[in-house]
């Protein structure tokens, strides 16, 4: 388990570069290969966007662990996961998002990170997903144990479940240095009214929501509100739950895709969400190293133009 002092030393030692602008959003174009942690030999840089509540830079493409990391050691699926993390870190990504509801994912992430020496100081996000104060504390303590860390970067109240009860606990944990950021999540546009109410009344660091080329309801009010309130936004379904890519599989890529630095519909889907200045980071889920490398590569290249965005929306 990485110690509190070591974790802070790793973060303090990270080299943040000067900020620029990409697609209307503040980014750092020269962040270390593992922002806030250990660079990977031969690793690349990834554009980053600022977490408004702190000014910390966060790489714009991360990794979701739903399904892909819910696997037991010993099988072929598990054997591929170290290479998934290699691909994330080598591209300059650091964000790894998990949840107690993702089966074995927290345990898997903790084991795979801790078997590396030194352990990469990835930006670890997870969630509390239960009712009641004591149950929430027990679940979050389990997350620390499973992830094998003394500090969790981002603790999120999953689907707003009993959020009024959990929020004071999260604030106490943040004040004690056990977590660095507080957020709320949801996966459905049916919860947007509730999320708007929370954002309007409650100081938060992060919001994690669904947003994709074929799921754009968040554009109307929620994303502008998050930006106005200084809340970082993590996009948890950049591929529309998978249906978007299946529908587009037989459609040729636009002729301008190569100029935009995209070789697949997955990359165009990620470039679409990053074109919105309110989005801080996208976390496509995968247990495939090739897909992770392709996803991370979507962060590079020019931002999509308004005309390109309109064409993508029409195709979707």
C-alpha positions as a Markdown table, in Angstrom:
| # | Residue | x | y | z |
|---|---|---|---|---|
| 1 | Unk | 0.0 | 0.0 | 0.0 |
| 2 | Unk | 1.4 | 3.3 | -1.0 |
| 3 | Unk | 2.0 | 5.7 | 1.9 |
| 4 | Unk | 0.4 | 9.1 | 2.3 |
| 5 | Unk | 3.7 | 10.9 | 2.3 |
| 6 | Unk | 5.0 | 9.0 | -0.7 |
| 7 | Unk | 1.8 | 9.6 | -2.6 |
| 8 | Unk | 2.0 | 13.3 | -1.9 |
| 9 | Unk | 5.7 | 13.4 | -2.8 |
| 10 | Unk | 4.9 | 11.8 | -6.2 |
| 11 | Unk | 2.2 | 14.4 | -6.9 |
| 12 | Unk | 4.4 | 17.3 | -5.8 |
| 13 | Unk | 7.1 | 16.0 | -8.1 |
| 14 | Unk | 5.0 | 15.9 | -11.2 |
| 15 | Unk | 5.9 | 18.4 | -13.8 |
| 16 | Unk | 3.0 | 20.5 | -15.1 |
| 17 | Unk | 3.5 | 22.5 | -18.3 |
| 18 | Unk | 2.2 | 25.8 | -19.5 |
| 19 | Unk | -1.4 | 25.9 | -20.4 |
| 20 | Unk | -2.8 | 26.5 | -23.9 |
| 21 | Unk | -6.2 | 26.2 | -25.6 |
| 22 | Unk | -7.7 | 23.2 | -27.5 |
| 23 | Unk | -11.2 | 23.2 | -28.8 |
| 24 | Unk | -12.1 | 26.1 | -26.6 |
| 25 | Unk | -10.9 | 24.3 | -23.4 |
| 26 | Unk | -7.9 | 25.0 | -21.2 |
| 27 | Unk | -5.4 | 22.2 | -21.7 |
| 28 | Unk | -1.7 | 21.5 | -20.9 |
| 29 | Unk | 0.2 | 20.4 | -23.9 |
| 30 | Unk | 3.3 | 19.3 | -22.1 |
| 31 | Unk | 2.2 | 17.3 | -19.0 |
| 32 | Unk | 4.3 | 14.4 | -17.9 |
| 33 | Unk | 3.5 | 11.0 | -19.3 |
| 34 | Unk | 1.7 | 10.1 | -16.0 |
| 35 | Unk | 0.4 | 13.4 | -14.8 |
| 36 | Unk | 0.8 | 13.4 | -11.0 |
| 37 | Unk | 2.7 | 10.1 | -11.0 |
| 38 | Unk | 5.6 | 8.1 | -12.5 |
| 39 | Unk | 6.3 | 8.6 | -16.2 |
| 40 | Unk | 6.4 | 5.5 | -18.3 |
| 41 | Unk | 9.7 | 4.9 | -20.2 |
| 42 | Unk | 9.1 | 6.0 | -23.7 |
| 43 | Unk | 5.7 | 7.4 | -22.8 |
| 44 | Unk | 4.0 | 10.2 | -24.7 |
| 45 | Unk | 2.3 | 13.3 | -23.5 |
| 46 | Unk | -1.5 | 13.7 | -23.6 |
| 47 | Unk | -3.5 | 16.9 | -23.6 |
| 48 | Unk | -5.0 | 17.8 | -20.3 |
| 49 | Unk | -7.8 | 20.0 | -19.0 |
| 50 | Unk | -8.0 | 21.8 | -15.8 |
| 51 | Unk | -10.0 | 20.7 | -12.7 |
| 52 | Unk | -11.7 | 24.0 | -11.9 |
| 53 | Unk | -11.8 | 23.6 | -8.2 |
| 54 | Unk | -8.0 | 23.1 | -7.9 |
| 55 | Unk | -6.3 | 24.1 | -11.1 |
| 56 | Unk | -4.8 | 20.6 | -11.4 |
| 57 | Unk | -4.4 | 19.3 | -14.9 |
| 58 | Unk | -6.1 | 16.0 | -15.9 |
| 59 | Unk | -5.4 | 13.9 | -19.0 |
| 60 | Unk | -8.4 | 14.0 | -21.3 |
| 61 | Unk | -8.8 | 10.3 | -21.9 |
| 62 | Unk | -8.9 | 7.7 | -19.1 |
| 63 | Unk | -10.1 | 4.2 | -18.5 |
| 64 | Unk | -13.4 | 2.8 | -17.3 |
| 65 | Unk | -13.2 | -0.6 | -15.6 |
| 66 | Unk | -16.9 | -1.7 | -15.9 |
| 67 | Unk | -16.9 | -5.2 | -17.3 |
| 68 | Unk | -13.4 | -5.2 | -18.7 |
| 69 | Unk | -11.8 | -5.4 | -15.2 |
| 70 | Unk | -14.4 | -7.6 | -13.6 |
| 71 | Unk | -12.4 | -10.7 | -14.1 |
| 72 | Unk | -10.6 | -13.2 | -11.9 |
| 73 | Unk | -6.8 | -13.9 | -12.1 |
| 74 | Unk | -5.7 | -16.8 | -14.1 |
| 75 | Unk | -7.7 | -16.4 | -17.3 |
| 76 | Unk | -6.8 | -14.9 | -20.7 |
| 77 | Unk | -8.9 | -11.8 | -20.1 |
| 78 | Unk | -7.0 | -11.0 | -16.9 |
| 79 | Unk | -3.7 | -11.6 | -18.5 |
| 80 | Unk | -4.4 | -8.8 | -21.0 |
| 81 | Unk | -5.1 | -6.2 | -18.4 |
| 82 | Unk | -1.5 | -5.2 | -17.5 |
| 83 | Unk | -1.1 | -4.3 | -21.2 |
| 84 | Unk | -4.2 | -2.2 | -21.0 |
| 85 | Unk | -2.7 | -0.2 | -18.2 |
| 86 | Unk | 0.6 | 0.0 | -20.1 |
| 87 | Unk | -1.3 | 1.5 | -23.1 |
| 88 | Unk | -3.0 | 4.1 | -20.8 |
| 89 | Unk | 0.2 | 5.2 | -19.1 |
| 90 | Unk | 2.3 | 5.1 | -22.2 |
| 91 | Unk | -0.1 | 7.5 | -23.9 |
| 92 | Unk | 0.1 | 9.9 | -20.9 |
| 93 | Unk | -3.3 | 8.9 | -19.4 |
| 94 | Unk | -3.7 | 8.5 | -15.7 |
| 95 | Unk | -7.5 | 8.4 | -14.9 |
| 96 | Unk | -8.9 | 5.0 | -13.9 |
| 97 | Unk | -12.5 | 4.9 | -12.8 |
| 98 | Unk | -14.1 | 2.0 | -10.9 |
| 99 | Unk | -17.0 | 1.3 | -8.5 |
| 100 | Unk | -18.0 | -1.3 | -5.9 |
| 101 | Unk | -20.8 | -2.2 | -8.3 |
| 102 | Unk | -18.3 | -3.3 | -10.9 |
| 103 | Unk | -17.7 | -6.7 | -9.4 |
| 104 | Unk | -14.0 | -7.5 | -9.1 |
| 105 | Unk | -12.9 | -4.3 | -10.8 |
| 106 | Unk | -11.6 | -2.5 | -7.7 |
| 107 | Unk | -9.7 | -5.5 | -6.5 |
| 108 | Unk | -8.2 | -6.0 | -10.0 |
| 109 | Unk | -7.1 | -2.4 | -10.4 |
| 110 | Unk | -5.5 | -2.4 | -6.9 |
| 111 | Unk | -3.6 | -5.6 | -7.6 |
| 112 | Unk | -2.4 | -4.6 | -11.0 |
| 113 | Unk | -1.2 | -1.2 | -9.9 |
| 114 | Unk | 0.5 | -2.6 | -6.7 |
| 115 | Unk | 2.5 | -5.2 | -8.5 |
| 116 | Unk | 4.4 | -2.4 | -10.3 |
| 117 | Unk | 7.4 | -1.0 | -8.6 |
| 118 | Unk | 7.2 | 1.9 | -8.1 |
| 119 | Unk | 3.4 | 1.9 | -8.2 |
| 120 | Unk | 2.2 | 4.4 | -10.8 |
| 121 | Unk | 0.4 | 7.3 | -9.1 |
| 122 | Unk | -2.7 | 7.0 | -11.3 |
| 123 | Unk | -5.7 | 9.2 | -10.8 |
| 124 | Unk | -8.0 | 6.7 | -9.1 |
| 125 | Unk | -11.7 | 7.4 | -9.0 |
| 126 | Unk | -14.3 | 5.2 | -7.5 |
| 127 | Unk | -17.8 | 5.5 | -5.9 |
| 128 | Unk | -20.0 | 4.9 | -2.9 |
| 129 | Unk | -23.2 | 3.1 | -3.8 |
| 130 | Unk | -25.3 | 2.2 | -0.8 |
| 131 | Unk | -27.7 | 3.7 | 1.7 |
| 132 | Unk | -26.9 | 4.8 | 5.2 |
| 133 | Unk | -23.9 | 6.6 | 6.7 |
| 134 | Unk | -22.3 | 3.5 | 8.3 |
| 135 | Unk | -22.8 | 1.3 | 5.3 |
| 136 | Unk | -21.2 | 4.0 | 3.2 |
| 137 | Unk | -18.2 | 4.3 | 5.4 |
| 138 | Unk | -17.8 | 0.5 | 5.4 |
| 139 | Unk | -18.0 | 0.4 | 1.6 |
| 140 | Unk | -15.5 | 3.2 | 1.1 |
| 141 | Unk | -13.1 | 1.6 | 3.5 |
| 142 | Unk | -13.4 | -1.6 | 1.5 |
| 143 | Unk | -12.5 | 0.4 | -1.6 |
| 144 | Unk | -9.3 | 1.7 | 0.0 |
| 145 | Unk | -8.4 | -1.9 | 0.9 |
| 146 | Unk | -9.2 | -3.3 | -2.5 |
| 147 | Unk | -7.5 | -0.5 | -4.4 |
| 148 | Unk | -4.5 | -0.9 | -2.0 |
| 149 | Unk | -4.1 | 2.8 | -1.5 |
| 150 | Unk | -4.3 | 5.3 | 1.4 |
| 151 | Unk | -5.6 | 8.1 | -0.9 |
| 152 | Unk | -8.4 | 7.9 | -3.4 |
| 153 | Unk | -8.3 | 10.9 | -5.8 |
| 154 | Unk | -12.0 | 11.1 | -6.5 |
| 155 | Unk | -14.8 | 9.6 | -4.5 |
| 156 | Unk | -18.2 | 9.9 | -6.2 |
| 157 | Unk | -21.7 | 9.3 | -4.9 |
| 158 | Unk | -23.0 | 6.8 | -7.5 |
| 159 | Unk | -26.3 | 7.6 | -9.1 |
| 160 | Unk | -27.0 | 10.2 | -6.3 |
| 161 | Unk | -27.9 | 7.3 | -4.0 |
| 162 | Unk | -28.5 | 8.7 | -0.5 |
| 163 | Unk | -26.3 | 11.6 | -1.5 |
| 164 | Unk | -27.4 | 13.9 | 1.4 |
| 165 | Unk | -26.2 | 11.3 | 3.9 |
| 166 | Unk | -22.9 | 10.5 | 2.2 |
| 167 | Unk | -21.8 | 14.1 | 1.4 |
| 168 | Unk | -20.8 | 15.1 | 5.0 |
| 169 | Unk | -18.8 | 11.9 | 5.2 |
| 170 | Unk | -17.0 | 12.7 | 2.0 |
| 171 | Unk | -16.3 | 16.2 | 3.2 |
| 172 | Unk | -14.8 | 14.9 | 6.4 |
| 173 | Unk | -12.6 | 12.4 | 4.4 |
| 174 | Unk | -11.5 | 15.2 | 2.1 |
| 175 | Unk | -10.5 | 17.4 | 5.1 |
| 176 | Unk | -8.6 | 14.5 | 6.5 |
| 177 | Unk | -6.7 | 14.0 | 3.2 |
| 178 | Unk | -8.1 | 10.5 | 2.5 |
| 179 | Unk | -9.8 | 11.7 | -0.7 |
| 180 | Unk | -8.8 | 14.6 | -2.9 |
| 181 | Unk | -12.0 | 15.4 | -4.8 |
| 182 | Unk | -15.8 | 14.8 | -4.3 |
| 183 | Unk | -18.3 | 14.1 | -7.1 |
| 184 | Unk | -21.7 | 12.7 | -8.0 |
| 185 | Unk | -22.6 | 10.5 | -10.9 |
| 186 | Unk | -25.5 | 9.3 | -13.0 |
| 187 | Unk | -25.8 | 7.4 | -16.3 |
| 188 | Unk | -29.2 | 8.5 | -17.5 |
| 189 | Unk | -30.7 | 11.7 | -18.7 |
| 190 | Unk | -33.8 | 11.0 | -16.6 |
| 191 | Unk | -31.7 | 12.2 | -13.6 |
| 192 | Unk | -30.7 | 15.5 | -15.1 |
| 193 | Unk | -33.2 | 17.6 | -13.2 |
| 194 | Unk | -31.9 | 16.1 | -9.9 |
| 195 | Unk | -28.3 | 16.6 | -11.0 |
| 196 | Unk | -29.1 | 20.3 | -11.8 |
| 197 | Unk | -30.6 | 20.8 | -8.4 |
| 198 | Unk | -27.5 | 19.3 | -6.7 |
| 199 | Unk | -25.1 | 21.4 | -8.8 |
| 200 | Unk | -27.1 | 24.6 | -8.0 |
| 201 | Unk | -27.1 | 24.0 | -4.2 |
| 202 | Unk | -24.0 | 21.9 | -3.4 |
| 203 | Unk | -20.3 | 22.7 | -4.0 |
| 204 | Unk | -18.7 | 19.8 | -5.9 |
| 205 | Unk | -15.4 | 19.1 | -7.7 |
| 206 | Unk | -16.7 | 16.6 | -10.3 |
| 207 | Unk | -19.8 | 15.4 | -12.1 |
| 208 | Unk | -19.8 | 12.1 | -14.0 |
| 209 | Unk | -22.5 | 11.7 | -16.6 |
| 210 | Unk | -23.6 | 10.1 | -19.8 |
| 211 | Unk | -22.8 | 12.0 | -23.0 |
| 212 | Unk | -22.1 | 10.8 | -26.5 |
| 213 | Unk | -22.7 | 11.6 | -30.2 |
| 214 | Unk | -26.1 | 9.9 | -30.0 |
| 215 | Unk | -26.9 | 11.0 | -26.4 |
| 216 | Unk | -26.6 | 14.8 | -26.4 |
| 217 | Unk | -29.3 | 15.8 | -23.8 |
| 218 | Unk | -26.6 | 17.0 | -21.4 |
| 219 | Unk | -25.7 | 19.8 | -23.9 |
| 220 | Unk | -28.8 | 21.7 | -23.2 |
| 221 | Unk | -28.5 | 22.7 | -19.6 |
| 222 | Unk | -26.3 | 20.3 | -17.5 |
| 223 | Unk | -22.9 | 20.8 | -19.2 |
| 224 | Unk | -23.2 | 24.6 | -19.4 |
| 225 | Unk | -24.3 | 24.6 | -15.7 |
| 226 | Unk | -21.3 | 22.5 | -14.7 |
| 227 | Unk | -19.0 | 24.8 | -16.5 |
| 228 | Unk | -20.6 | 27.9 | -14.9 |
| 229 | Unk | -20.3 | 26.3 | -11.5 |
| 230 | Unk | -16.6 | 25.3 | -12.0 |
| 231 | Unk | -17.3 | 21.6 | -11.8 |
| 232 | Unk | -15.1 | 19.1 | -13.8 |
| 233 | Unk | -17.1 | 16.7 | -16.0 |
| 234 | Unk | -16.2 | 13.0 | -16.6 |
| 235 | Unk | -18.0 | 11.4 | -19.6 |
| 236 | Unk | -18.8 | 7.8 | -18.7 |
| 237 | Unk | -20.4 | 6.6 | -21.9 |
| 238 | Unk | -18.6 | 8.2 | -24.8 |
| 239 | Unk | -19.6 | 5.4 | -27.2 |
| 240 | Unk | -23.3 | 5.6 | -26.3 |
| 241 | Unk | -23.2 | 2.3 | -24.4 |
| 242 | Unk | -21.7 | 0.5 | -27.5 |
| 243 | Unk | -24.8 | 0.8 | -29.7 |
| 244 | Unk | -23.4 | 3.8 | -31.5 |
| 245 | Unk | -20.3 | 2.1 | -32.8 |
| 246 | Unk | -22.3 | -1.0 | -33.9 |
| 247 | Unk | -24.6 | 1.2 | -35.9 |
| 248 | Unk | -21.7 | 3.1 | -37.5 |
| 249 | Unk | -19.6 | 0.1 | -38.2 |
| 250 | Unk | -20.8 | -0.3 | -41.8 |
| 251 | Unk | -20.6 | 3.5 | -42.5 |
| 252 | Unk | -17.4 | 4.8 | -44.1 |
| 253 | Unk | -15.5 | 7.3 | -42.1 |
| 254 | Unk | -15.9 | 10.9 | -43.3 |
| 255 | Unk | -13.3 | 11.9 | -45.8 |
| 256 | Unk | -11.8 | 14.4 | -43.4 |
| 257 | Unk | -11.3 | 11.9 | -40.6 |
| 258 | Unk | -7.6 | 11.5 | -41.3 |
| 259 | Unk | -7.0 | 15.2 | -41.2 |
| 260 | Unk | -8.6 | 15.2 | -37.8 |
| 261 | Unk | -6.2 | 12.5 | -36.6 |
| 262 | Unk | -8.9 | 9.7 | -36.5 |
| 263 | Unk | -8.7 | 6.3 | -38.0 |
| 264 | Unk | -11.9 | 4.8 | -36.4 |
| 265 | Unk | -15.4 | 5.7 | -35.4 |
| 266 | Unk | -14.3 | 5.2 | -31.8 |
| 267 | Unk | -11.8 | 7.9 | -32.1 |
| 268 | Unk | -14.3 | 10.2 | -33.8 |
| 269 | Unk | -16.8 | 9.6 | -31.0 |
| 270 | Unk | -14.1 | 10.5 | -28.4 |
| 271 | Unk | -13.1 | 13.6 | -30.4 |
| 272 | Unk | -16.8 | 14.6 | -30.4 |
| 273 | Unk | -17.1 | 14.6 | -26.6 |
| 274 | Unk | -13.8 | 16.5 | -26.3 |
| 275 | Unk | -15.0 | 19.2 | -28.6 |
| 276 | Unk | -17.3 | 20.2 | -25.8 |
| 277 | Unk | -15.4 | 22.6 | -23.5 |
| 278 | Unk | -17.3 | 21.4 | -20.5 |
| 279 | Unk | -15.9 | 17.9 | -20.7 |
| 280 | Unk | -12.8 | 17.4 | -18.7 |
| 281 | Unk | -12.1 | 13.7 | -19.3 |
| 282 | Unk | -13.7 | 10.7 | -21.2 |
| 283 | Unk | -13.4 | 7.2 | -19.7 |
| 284 | Unk | -14.2 | 4.6 | -22.4 |
| 285 | Unk | -14.2 | 1.2 | -20.8 |
| 286 | Unk | -12.1 | -1.6 | -22.2 |
| 287 | Unk | -10.2 | -4.7 | -21.3 |
| 288 | Unk | -8.4 | -4.7 | -24.7 |
| 289 | Unk | -4.9 | -3.2 | -24.9 |
| 290 | Unk | -5.3 | -2.3 | -28.6 |
| 291 | Unk | -8.6 | -0.5 | -27.9 |
| 292 | Unk | -7.0 | 1.4 | -25.0 |
| 293 | Unk | -4.2 | 2.6 | -27.2 |
| 294 | Unk | -6.6 | 3.6 | -29.9 |
| 295 | Unk | -8.8 | 5.4 | -27.4 |
| 296 | Unk | -5.9 | 7.3 | -26.0 |
| 297 | Unk | -4.7 | 8.4 | -29.4 |
| 298 | Unk | -8.0 | 10.2 | -30.0 |
| 299 | Unk | -6.7 | 12.9 | -27.6 |
| 300 | Unk | -4.1 | 14.0 | -30.2 |
| 301 | Unk | -4.6 | 15.9 | -33.4 |
| 302 | Unk | -6.7 | 19.0 | -34.2 |
| 303 | Unk | -10.1 | 19.7 | -32.5 |
| 304 | Unk | -13.1 | 19.0 | -34.7 |
| 305 | Unk | -14.6 | 22.0 | -36.5 |
| 306 | Unk | -18.2 | 23.1 | -36.2 |
| 307 | Unk | -18.9 | 21.7 | -39.7 |
| 308 | Unk | -17.3 | 18.4 | -38.8 |
| 309 | Unk | -19.4 | 18.2 | -35.6 |
| 310 | Unk | -22.6 | 18.8 | -37.6 |
| 311 | Unk | -21.7 | 16.1 | -40.0 |
| 312 | Unk | -21.0 | 13.6 | -37.3 |
| 313 | Unk | -24.4 | 14.4 | -35.6 |
| 314 | Unk | -26.2 | 13.9 | -38.9 |
| 315 | Unk | -24.5 | 10.5 | -39.5 |
| 316 | Unk | -25.3 | 9.4 | -35.9 |
